[in-house]
Amino acid sequence: PVPPAPPSRLVAVATADGVKLSTHGGRARRFQLYRLPEGGEPVPAGRIDLPEDEVLHLCGDGRPHAIDAVSTVIVGASGEGFVKHMHRRGIEAAITATEDAAQALADYLAGTLAPADPPPHPHEHHDEPLA
């Protein structure tokens, strides 16, 4: 018998145009998806397009969300509240200063993702517990 294929992870890269990495993860509406097979190169796996009323900034109530399918979200400068919100959903938030979406994915995979400075405004409202 053929052994089962090793599991792969699904990563979402926040980008509105497929080129520039989006900042403020809670307001991002488009995510390019990549499947990361064990020991392989990333494979494009579609995208998530969110309507305005489904952005993560507004979805802190614990209800199921399209982003729940991924293991990691890569996004530009975003607040600590976004990171905590993703953590509560079981998702790693990789926040970076890198502006190029493809470079951010490559840097994430290489373990060299440049950290981003926190945004200039607080996001404490994200820290409300999920219902």
C-alpha atoms as a printed R data frame, in Angstrom:
    type eleno elety resid chain resno       x      y      z
1   ATOM     1    CA   PRO     A     1   0.000  0.000  0.000
2   ATOM     2    CA   VAL     A     2   1.001  3.589 -0.636
3   ATOM     3    CA   PRO     A     3   1.690  5.542  2.559
4   ATOM     4    CA   PRO     A     4  -0.571  8.544  3.098
5   ATOM     5    CA   ALA     A     5   0.758 11.903  1.977
6   ATOM     6    CA   PRO     A     6   2.154 14.007  4.810
7   ATOM     7    CA   PRO     A     7  -0.201 16.739  5.959
8   ATOM     8    CA   SER     A     8   0.070 20.196  4.481
9   ATOM     9    CA   ARG     A     9  -0.663 23.526  6.075
10  ATOM    10    CA   LEU     A    10  -2.762 26.312  4.584
11  ATOM    11    CA   VAL     A    11  -1.346 29.829  4.817
12  ATOM    12    CA   ALA     A    12  -3.234 33.050  4.029
13  ATOM    13    CA   VAL     A    13  -1.298 36.076  2.745
14  ATOM    14    CA   ALA     A    14  -3.235 39.335  3.133
15  ATOM    15    CA   THR     A    15  -3.073 41.174 -0.203
16  ATOM    16    CA   ALA     A    16  -5.699 43.161 -2.069
17  ATOM    17    CA   ASP     A    17  -3.905 43.058 -5.415
18  ATOM    18    CA   GLY     A    18  -1.728 39.946 -5.210
19  ATOM    19    CA   VAL     A    19   1.423 42.087 -5.047
20  ATOM    20    CA   LYS     A    20   1.448 44.370 -2.014
21  ATOM    21    CA   LEU     A    21   0.970 42.961  1.485
22  ATOM    22    CA   SER     A    22  -2.044 44.457  3.256
23  ATOM    23    CA   THR     A    23  -1.648 46.117  6.632
24  ATOM    24    CA   HIS     A    24  -4.184 46.174  9.484
25  ATOM    25    CA   GLY     A    25  -5.078 42.505  9.360
26  ATOM    26    CA   GLY     A    26  -8.427 43.115 10.991
27  ATOM    27    CA   ARG     A    27  -9.561 45.161  7.989
28  ATOM    28    CA   ALA     A    28  -8.037 42.995  5.228
29  ATOM    29    CA   ARG     A    29 -10.647 41.657  2.808
30  ATOM    30    CA   ARG     A    30  -8.582 39.513  0.424
31  ATOM    31    CA   PHE     A    31  -6.183 36.705  1.281
32  ATOM    32    CA   GLN     A    32  -4.185 34.624 -1.203
33  ATOM    33    CA   LEU     A    33  -4.040 31.019  0.002
34  ATOM    34    CA   TYR     A    34  -1.052 28.696 -0.253
35  ATOM    35    CA   ARG     A    35  -0.841 25.047  0.679
36  ATOM    36    CA   LEU     A    36   2.515 24.179  2.246
37  ATOM    37    CA   PRO     A    37   3.184 20.496  1.686
38  ATOM    38    CA   GLU     A    38   5.654 18.917  4.096
39  ATOM    39    CA   GLY     A    39   9.097 19.575  2.623
40  ATOM    40    CA   GLY     A    40   7.691 21.088 -0.592
41  ATOM    41    CA   GLU     A    41   7.231 24.444 -2.259
42  ATOM    42    CA   PRO     A    42   4.090 26.515 -1.614
43  ATOM    43    CA   VAL     A    43   1.203 25.669 -3.926
44  ATOM    44    CA   PRO     A    44  -1.408 28.351 -4.757
45  ATOM    45    CA   ALA     A    45  -4.722 27.231 -3.268
46  ATOM    46    CA   GLY     A    46  -7.212 29.981 -4.163
47  ATOM    47    CA   ARG     A    47  -8.171 32.959 -2.086
48  ATOM    48    CA   ILE     A    48 -10.566 34.250  0.517
49  ATOM    49    CA   ASP     A    49 -12.600 37.353 -0.397
50  ATOM    50    CA   LEU     A    50 -14.482 38.799  2.556
51  ATOM    51    CA   PRO     A    51 -17.442 41.164  2.355
52  ATOM    52    CA   GLU     A    52 -17.011 44.319  4.439
53  ATOM    53    CA   ASP     A    53 -19.208 42.971  7.248
54  ATOM    54    CA   GLU     A    54 -17.046 39.817  7.581
55  ATOM    55    CA   VAL     A    55 -13.649 41.455  8.084
56  ATOM    56    CA   LEU     A    56 -11.875 40.031 11.110
57  ATOM    57    CA   HIS     A    57 -12.147 43.367 12.924
58  ATOM    58    CA   LEU     A    58 -15.898 42.759 13.173
59  ATOM    59    CA   CYS     A    59 -15.875 38.988 13.816
60  ATOM    60    CA   GLY     A    60 -14.873 38.647 17.435
61  ATOM    61    CA   ASP     A    61 -17.957 36.722 18.480
62  ATOM    62    CA   GLY     A    62 -16.510 33.233 18.076
63  ATOM    63    CA   ARG     A    63 -18.736 32.233 15.167
64  ATOM    64    CA   PRO     A    64 -17.166 30.209 12.357
65  ATOM    65    CA   HIS     A    65 -15.262 32.251  9.799
66  ATOM    66    CA   ALA     A    66 -13.601 31.535  6.431
67  ATOM    67    CA   ILE     A    67 -10.169 32.315  7.940
68  ATOM    68    CA   ASP     A    68 -10.553 29.375 10.333
69  ATOM    69    CA   ALA     A    69  -9.349 27.029  7.552
70  ATOM    70    CA   VAL     A    70  -5.781 28.377  7.705
71  ATOM    71    CA   SER     A    71  -2.968 27.744 10.150
72  ATOM    72    CA   THR     A    72  -1.133 31.042  9.556
73  ATOM    73    CA   VAL     A    73  -2.024 34.551  8.362
74  ATOM    74    CA   ILE     A    74   0.799 36.712  6.982
75  ATOM    75    CA   VAL     A    75   0.004 40.427  7.126
76  ATOM    76    CA   GLY     A    76   1.692 43.824  7.292
77  ATOM    77    CA   ALA     A    77   1.699 46.052 10.372
78  ATOM    78    CA   SER     A    78  -1.215 45.112 12.641
79  ATOM    79    CA   GLY     A    79  -1.948 45.585 16.315
80  ATOM    80    CA   GLU     A    80  -1.368 43.169 19.179
81  ATOM    81    CA   GLY     A    81  -5.140 42.763 19.425
82  ATOM    82    CA   PHE     A    82  -5.172 41.195 15.958
83  ATOM    83    CA   VAL     A    83  -2.439 38.763 17.003
84  ATOM    84    CA   LYS     A    84  -4.415 37.800 20.121
85  ATOM    85    CA   HIS     A    85  -7.632 37.457 18.124
86  ATOM    86    CA   MET     A    86  -5.935 35.072 15.670
87  ATOM    87    CA   HIS     A    87  -4.382 33.120 18.548
88  ATOM    88    CA   ARG     A    88  -7.827 32.614 20.092
89  ATOM    89    CA   ARG     A    89  -8.904 31.123 16.760
90  ATOM    90    CA   GLY     A    90  -5.864 28.821 16.752
91  ATOM    91    CA   ILE     A    91  -4.160 30.740 13.932
92  ATOM    92    CA   GLU     A    92  -0.583 32.036 13.915
93  ATOM    93    CA   ALA     A    93  -0.378 35.724 12.945
94  ATOM    94    CA   ALA     A    94   2.897 36.515 11.174
95  ATOM    95    CA   ILE     A    95   3.214 40.317 11.180
96  ATOM    96    CA   THR     A    96   5.921 41.859  8.998
97  ATOM    97    CA   ALA     A    97   7.368 45.129  7.709
98  ATOM    98    CA   THR     A    98   7.871 43.510  4.292
99  ATOM    99    CA   GLU     A    99   5.572 45.151  1.740
100 ATOM   100    CA   ASP     A   100   5.836 42.597 -1.091
101 ATOM   101    CA   ALA     A   101   3.379 39.715 -0.598
102 ATOM   102    CA   ALA     A   102   5.496 37.082 -2.397
103 ATOM   103    CA   GLN     A   103   8.612 38.158 -0.488
104 ATOM   104    CA   ALA     A   104   6.715 38.002  2.814
105 ATOM   105    CA   LEU     A   105   5.698 34.398  2.071
106 ATOM   106    CA   ALA     A   106   9.269 33.481  1.066
107 ATOM   107    CA   ASP     A   107  10.686 35.160  4.191
108 ATOM   108    CA   TYR     A   108   8.128 33.392  6.389
109 ATOM   109    CA   LEU     A   109   9.092 30.021  4.927
110 ATOM   110    CA   ALA     A   110  12.797 30.823  5.406
111 ATOM   111    CA   GLY     A   111  12.236 31.971  8.999
112 ATOM   112    CA   THR     A   112  13.553 35.452  8.172
113 ATOM   113    CA   LEU     A   113  10.353 37.524  8.279
114 ATOM   114    CA   ALA     A   114  11.188 41.149  9.204
115 ATOM   115    CA   PRO     A   115   9.056 42.238 12.188
116 ATOM   116    CA   ALA     A   116   6.769 45.245 11.820
117 ATOM   117    CA   ASP     A   117   6.474 48.188 14.162
118 ATOM   118    CA   PRO     A   118   3.075 48.336 15.881
119 ATOM   119    CA   PRO     A   119   0.535 50.617 14.204
120 ATOM   120    CA   PRO     A   120   0.239 54.176 15.532
121 ATOM   121    CA   HIS     A   121  -3.210 53.638 17.079
122 ATOM   122    CA   PRO     A   122  -4.259 51.186 19.811
123 ATOM   123    CA   HIS     A   123  -6.537 48.223 19.182
124 ATOM   124    CA   GLU     A   124  -7.659 47.279 22.673
125 ATOM   125    CA   HIS     A   125 -11.203 46.623 21.400
126 ATOM   126    CA   HIS     A   126  -9.892 43.387 19.811
127 ATOM   127    CA   ASP     A   127  -9.089 42.025 23.244
128 ATOM   128    CA   GLU     A   128 -12.708 41.363 24.151
129 ATOM   129    CA   PRO     A   129 -13.230 37.645 24.828
130 ATOM   130    CA   LEU     A   130 -14.830 35.559 22.128
131 ATOM   131    CA   ALA     A   131 -18.293 34.308 22.992
